[in-house]
Structures are given as structure tokens and as C-alpha cells.
């Protein structure tokens, strides 16, 4: 299952894009889409743990509403302050999971991934958050 | 209020909100700010603002939903990953060039 999952995922994704592009669910069109999805070249894939993938997908979807909240805080917040932080990667060796992590972090307006460091074990992140209120008790 | 007019109003609201996000995020590009802070603002404008607009269009022309959904997914993925690519290029350009070995 772990070995078959990348093949199923890529084929399913390509078939879904094909169906959306053609907007036609007839049997012939589905067959053509399946053939195209299988014939297109594929990257060499590694076994994919299903649980980690589902968790990463869920976190990426949750990032969308969070991105809007952060956008509103940036728009209505005080003058933003910038900082560079670093976050450990959940699964540094699997390209799809790294992609989902980078997507989740970069989608939200507060944070952008600058790159991977430490041999892919940590993400270097640039953060921009609304700063403290002017005239407040800032240290 | 009928469902159609409700969808119409909601779509106008989404389009307007998207336009506001666009202006808020595009303005910093013209100011003298750091490259990365412009990139943060651009993610508000480009990704989130355009997404709101596409959702508004989805309510307005529901017949075209396959293409609009495709555009939505492509837009969110491409914009976000392109933001990462730009940030990564900036990081590379900041790295000091190692001195060439002397013969």
C-alpha cells in the first residue's frame, strides 16, 4: 500500500485535473484521461506513509482559513516587525511532505519559507507579524 | 430575499473584498520596503485576494465551476510555491560567494 500510494495519488490528481479541464464525465473521456495520466512521465517515488500524508494534507487545508485571519491581522494590526525563525521539518526525507510543509507555511501571510537547512531537517522561515502597540509598555 | 439575489450580493461582497486585498498588497510594492516584506504583502494580495475574487465569480457564474475550481487550485498552489521560490532566490543571492581557489 505504501509503495502503491504515490502512483495512485499522481494518477488520481492528473485524472481530476483532466476532468476539471474537459468538464466531461463520459466513459470515453475518462478512459482518455486515465491513459494520459498513466502515460505522462512520473518522478521516482518513495513509499509514502498514509497517516503522515493525511495529517499534512489536513494541516495544509486548515492553513487556508488561518491565512485569512493572519491577513486581516496584518491589515488592521500595528506596524509589523520582521524576524527570522526556524522550524523543524515533520518528515524531511519525503519530497511530497516537504512540499506540503512549505506550502502550509508560505501560504499564511505571517511566514515565508526561505529554504531548508541542516540537511533538510529544519526550515528557515522569515516571519512578519503585527508589532506591539505604539506607546505601550515595550521593553 | 431569493437565493439568487443572495448569491449575487455575496458574490459582490467577495469581489469587493478581493479588490481591497489586492490594493492593500500591491501598494507596498511601490514603497521602499524590504524585499521580503513586499513578498509577505504580495501573498495577501495575490493568493488570498485573487482567491476571494474567484469565489465571487463561482457564485456569479456557477455553470463554469470546473474551470473556476481548476483556476482556484492552480492559483493557490502556484502563487504560494512561487513566493517560496522568490524567497529562496533572495536567500541564495545573499550568501557570500566563496573565494576562488588560487592556482
Tab-separated table of C-alpha atoms in Angstrom:
chain	number	residue	atom	x	y	z
A	1	UNK	CA	0.000	0.000	0.000
A	2	UNK	CA	2.787	2.390	0.963
A	3	UNK	CA	4.517	1.647	-2.331
A	4	UNK	CA	1.337	1.931	-4.382
A	5	UNK	CA	0.167	5.161	-2.789
A	6	UNK	CA	2.362	7.575	-4.835
A	7	UNK	CA	1.167	6.010	-8.101
A	8	UNK	CA	-2.481	6.220	-7.013
A	9	UNK	CA	-2.050	9.812	-5.853
A	10	UNK	CA	-0.387	11.116	-9.022
A	11	UNK	CA	-2.800	9.286	-11.294
A	12	UNK	CA	-5.816	10.438	-9.284
A	13	UNK	CA	-4.611	14.038	-9.255
A	14	UNK	CA	-3.942	14.053	-13.007
A	15	UNK	CA	-7.314	12.434	-13.721
A	16	UNK	CA	-9.066	15.032	-11.545
A	17	UNK	CA	-7.319	17.872	-13.395
A	18	UNK	CA	-8.235	16.261	-16.719
A	19	UNK	CA	-11.911	16.002	-15.688
A	20	UNK	CA	-11.983	19.627	-14.497
A	21	UNK	CA	-10.284	20.806	-17.694
A	22	UNK	CA	-12.604	18.949	-20.046
A	23	UNK	CA	-15.750	19.162	-17.844
A	24	UNK	CA	-16.906	15.871	-19.312
A	25	UNK	CA	-17.547	12.698	-17.297
A	26	UNK	CA	-18.419	10.375	-20.192
A	27	UNK	CA	-16.808	6.930	-20.146
A	28	UNK	CA	-14.676	7.626	-23.242
A	29	UNK	CA	-13.306	10.859	-21.818
A	30	UNK	CA	-12.488	9.160	-18.502
A	31	UNK	CA	-10.591	6.436	-20.382
A	32	UNK	CA	-8.609	9.034	-22.354
A	33	UNK	CA	-7.839	10.895	-19.114
A	34	UNK	CA	-6.676	7.689	-17.418
A	35	UNK	CA	-4.390	6.838	-20.340
A	36	UNK	CA	-2.936	10.358	-20.359
A	37	UNK	CA	-2.456	10.238	-16.563
A	38	UNK	CA	-0.603	6.934	-16.797
A	39	UNK	CA	1.478	7.870	-19.848
A	40	UNK	CA	2.806	11.186	-18.525
A	41	UNK	CA	6.280	10.784	-17.025
A	42	UNK	CA	6.476	10.258	-13.287
A	43	UNK	CA	9.200	11.149	-10.820
A	44	UNK	CA	10.888	8.347	-8.969
A	45	UNK	CA	8.780	7.957	-5.840
A	46	UNK	CA	9.430	6.555	-2.406
A	47	UNK	CA	6.976	4.698	-0.144
A	48	UNK	CA	4.597	7.170	1.454
A	49	UNK	CA	3.204	6.793	4.988
A	50	UNK	CA	-0.555	7.339	4.742
A	51	UNK	CA	-1.061	8.752	8.230
A	52	UNK	CA	1.654	11.377	7.845
A	53	UNK	CA	0.259	12.318	4.439
A	54	UNK	CA	-3.294	12.734	5.759
A	55	UNK	CA	-2.027	14.804	8.681
A	56	UNK	CA	-0.017	17.047	6.342
A	57	UNK	CA	-2.995	17.446	3.994
A	58	UNK	CA	-5.300	18.340	6.888
A	59	UNK	CA	-2.848	20.918	8.217
A	60	UNK	CA	-2.468	22.425	4.727
A	61	UNK	CA	-6.249	22.790	4.378
A	62	UNK	CA	-6.507	24.353	7.843
A	63	UNK	CA	-3.861	26.863	6.749
A	64	UNK	CA	-6.343	28.480	4.322
A	65	UNK	CA	-8.742	29.983	6.937
A	66	UNK	CA	-5.739	30.736	9.127
A	67	UNK	CA	-4.180	32.660	6.219
A	68	UNK	CA	-7.262	34.912	6.026
A	69	UNK	CA	-7.157	35.571	9.772
A	70	UNK	CA	-3.478	36.487	9.524
A	71	UNK	CA	-4.148	38.718	6.508
A	72	UNK	CA	-6.795	40.631	8.467
A	73	UNK	CA	-4.422	40.961	11.437
A	74	UNK	CA	-1.726	42.326	9.116
A	75	UNK	CA	-4.134	44.783	7.512
A	76	UNK	CA	-5.668	46.085	10.726
A	77	UNK	CA	-2.740	45.472	13.087
A	78	UNK	CA	0.093	47.791	14.036
A	79	UNK	CA	3.314	48.366	12.137
A	80	UNK	CA	4.698	44.854	11.519
A	81	UNK	CA	8.025	43.601	12.822
A	82	UNK	CA	10.208	41.169	10.911
A	83	UNK	CA	12.156	38.232	12.270
A	84	UNK	CA	13.887	35.098	11.088
A	85	UNK	CA	12.887	31.877	12.795
A	86	UNK	CA	13.451	28.210	12.221
A	87	UNK	CA	11.087	25.250	12.472
A	88	UNK	CA	11.870	21.569	12.453
A	89	UNK	CA	10.577	19.566	9.490
A	90	UNK	CA	7.970	16.913	10.229
A	91	UNK	CA	9.333	14.422	7.703
A	92	UNK	CA	12.396	15.750	5.951
A	93	UNK	CA	13.054	12.845	3.640
A	94	UNK	CA	9.802	12.601	1.670
A	95	UNK	CA	9.505	15.252	-1.080
A	96	UNK	CA	5.685	15.403	-1.059
A	97	UNK	CA	5.556	16.008	2.693
A	98	UNK	CA	8.257	18.683	2.451
A	99	UNK	CA	6.227	20.301	-0.354
A	100	UNK	CA	3.072	20.295	1.801
A	101	UNK	CA	5.009	21.776	4.739
A	102	UNK	CA	6.494	24.542	2.573
A	103	UNK	CA	3.032	25.217	1.109
A	104	UNK	CA	1.393	25.386	4.547
A	105	UNK	CA	3.987	27.758	5.980
A	106	UNK	CA	4.279	30.029	2.926
A	107	UNK	CA	0.506	30.290	2.344
A	108	UNK	CA	-0.014	32.195	5.592
A	109	UNK	CA	0.990	35.862	5.222
A	110	UNK	CA	2.922	35.922	8.515
A	111	UNK	CA	5.526	33.391	7.394
A	112	UNK	CA	7.520	32.517	4.264
A	113	UNK	CA	9.914	29.586	3.970
A	114	UNK	CA	13.317	30.825	2.829
A	115	UNK	CA	14.885	27.421	2.457
A	116	UNK	CA	15.854	24.202	4.098
A	117	UNK	CA	18.828	23.994	6.398
A	118	UNK	CA	20.585	21.368	8.414
A	119	UNK	CA	20.397	18.877	5.555
A	120	UNK	CA	16.638	19.241	5.151
A	121	UNK	CA	15.792	18.761	8.827
A	122	UNK	CA	14.783	22.360	9.529
A	123	UNK	CA	13.045	25.147	7.617
A	124	UNK	CA	14.447	28.649	7.649
A	125	UNK	CA	11.431	30.946	7.901
A	126	UNK	CA	11.002	34.684	7.530
A	127	UNK	CA	8.202	35.993	9.738
A	128	UNK	CA	6.388	39.334	9.668
A	129	UNK	CA	3.859	39.909	12.431
A	130	UNK	CA	1.990	42.997	13.649
A	131	UNK	CA	4.193	44.676	16.224
A	132	UNK	CA	3.247	45.887	19.713
A	133	UNK	CA	1.041	48.926	20.100
A	134	UNK	CA	2.788	52.295	19.873
A	135	UNK	CA	3.174	53.977	23.244
A	136	UNK	CA	2.631	50.697	25.066
A	137	UNK	CA	4.987	49.264	27.650
A	138	UNK	CA	7.502	47.785	25.307
A	139	UNK	CA	10.752	46.635	26.834
B	1	UNK	CA	-34.752	37.743	-0.476
B	2	UNK	CA	-34.402	34.980	-3.030
B	3	UNK	CA	-31.451	32.625	-3.171
B	4	UNK	CA	-30.280	34.089	-6.480
B	5	UNK	CA	-30.133	37.644	-5.185
B	6	UNK	CA	-28.429	36.426	-2.009
B	7	UNK	CA	-25.739	34.741	-4.123
B	8	UNK	CA	-25.461	37.926	-6.167
B	9	UNK	CA	-24.887	40.051	-3.084
B	10	UNK	CA	-22.435	37.578	-1.573
B	11	UNK	CA	-20.521	37.494	-4.849
B	12	UNK	CA	-20.307	41.291	-4.940
B	13	UNK	CA	-19.037	41.250	-1.358
B	14	UNK	CA	-16.364	38.663	-2.195
B	15	UNK	CA	-15.251	40.521	-5.324
B	16	UNK	CA	-15.027	43.788	-3.361
B	17	UNK	CA	-13.072	42.147	-0.529
B	18	UNK	CA	-10.692	40.614	-3.076
B	19	UNK	CA	-10.161	44.017	-4.662
B	20	UNK	CA	-9.388	45.543	-1.250
B	21	UNK	CA	-6.842	42.794	-0.565
B	22	UNK	CA	-5.299	43.483	-3.975
B	23	UNK	CA	-4.852	47.186	-3.333
B	24	UNK	CA	-3.566	46.647	0.201
B	25	UNK	CA	-0.992	44.135	-1.038
B	26	UNK	CA	0.070	45.977	-4.193
B	27	UNK	CA	0.673	49.357	-2.586
B	28	UNK	CA	3.748	48.195	-0.592
B	29	UNK	CA	5.414	47.171	-3.875
B	30	UNK	CA	5.788	50.835	-4.761
B	31	UNK	CA	7.210	51.858	-1.388
B	32	UNK	CA	10.787	51.459	-0.241
B	33	UNK	CA	10.479	48.440	1.989
B	34	UNK	CA	12.467	45.270	2.380
B	35	UNK	CA	12.140	42.687	-0.375
B	36	UNK	CA	10.694	40.039	1.930
B	37	UNK	CA	8.087	42.324	3.498
B	38	UNK	CA	6.876	43.059	-0.034
B	39	UNK	CA	6.651	39.328	-0.591
B	40	UNK	CA	4.509	38.936	2.563
B	41	UNK	CA	2.158	41.667	1.355
B	42	UNK	CA	2.046	40.124	-2.089
B	43	UNK	CA	0.858	36.815	-0.649
B	44	UNK	CA	-2.115	38.701	0.838
B	45	UNK	CA	-2.882	40.367	-2.475
B	46	UNK	CA	-2.093	37.703	-4.994
B	47	UNK	CA	-3.064	34.485	-3.304
B	48	UNK	CA	-5.779	35.463	-0.842
B	49	UNK	CA	-7.280	38.392	-2.772
B	50	UNK	CA	-7.447	36.520	-6.045
B	51	UNK	CA	-8.952	33.506	-4.259
B	52	UNK	CA	-11.758	35.701	-2.897
B	53	UNK	CA	-12.394	37.038	-6.400
B	54	UNK	CA	-12.576	33.552	-7.880
B	55	UNK	CA	-15.017	32.508	-5.129
B	56	UNK	CA	-17.105	35.549	-6.028
B	57	UNK	CA	-17.048	34.533	-9.694
B	58	UNK	CA	-18.003	30.989	-8.689
B	59	UNK	CA	-21.191	32.349	-7.115
B	60	UNK	CA	-21.846	34.581	-10.123
B	61	UNK	CA	-21.302	32.026	-12.922
B	62	UNK	CA	-21.842	28.620	-11.307
B	63	UNK	CA	-22.150	26.990	-14.736
B	64	UNK	CA	-18.413	27.378	-15.264
B	65	UNK	CA	-17.458	25.703	-11.980
B	66	UNK	CA	-14.993	23.107	-13.374
B	67	UNK	CA	-12.723	25.751	-14.905
B	68	UNK	CA	-13.078	28.106	-11.950
B	69	UNK	CA	-12.209	25.362	-9.463
B	70	UNK	CA	-9.201	24.428	-11.595
B	71	UNK	CA	-8.124	28.077	-11.660
B	72	UNK	CA	-8.613	28.288	-7.884
B	73	UNK	CA	-6.451	25.262	-7.127
B	74	UNK	CA	-3.776	26.279	-9.643
B	75	UNK	CA	-3.713	29.838	-8.332
B	76	UNK	CA	-3.315	28.880	-4.681
B	77	UNK	CA	-0.621	26.284	-5.383
B	78	UNK	CA	1.364	28.331	-7.915
B	79	UNK	CA	1.273	31.627	-6.064
B	80	UNK	CA	2.335	30.066	-2.800
B	81	UNK	CA	5.144	27.990	-4.258
B	82	UNK	CA	6.294	30.898	-6.441
B	83	UNK	CA	6.512	33.037	-3.302
B	84	UNK	CA	8.759	30.376	-1.801
B	85	UNK	CA	10.893	30.276	-4.975
B	86	UNK	CA	11.362	34.076	-4.912
B	87	UNK	CA	12.265	33.985	-1.211
B	88	UNK	CA	14.699	31.167	-1.829
B	89	UNK	CA	16.374	33.048	-4.700
B	90	UNK	CA	16.740	36.051	-2.404
B	91	UNK	CA	18.421	33.840	0.207
B	92	UNK	CA	20.832	32.473	-2.405
B	93	UNK	CA	21.719	35.952	-3.621
B	94	UNK	CA	22.622	36.959	-0.048
B	95	UNK	CA	25.042	34.099	0.519
B	96	UNK	CA	28.644	35.223	0.256
B	97	UNK	CA	30.428	33.861	-2.795
B	98	UNK	CA	33.263	31.587	-1.667
B	99	UNK	CA	36.683	32.867	-2.740
B	100	UNK	CA	38.104	31.134	-5.769
B	101	UNK	CA	40.984	28.802	-5.015
B	102	UNK	CA	44.308	30.261	-6.059
B	103	UNK	CA	46.223	28.260	-8.636
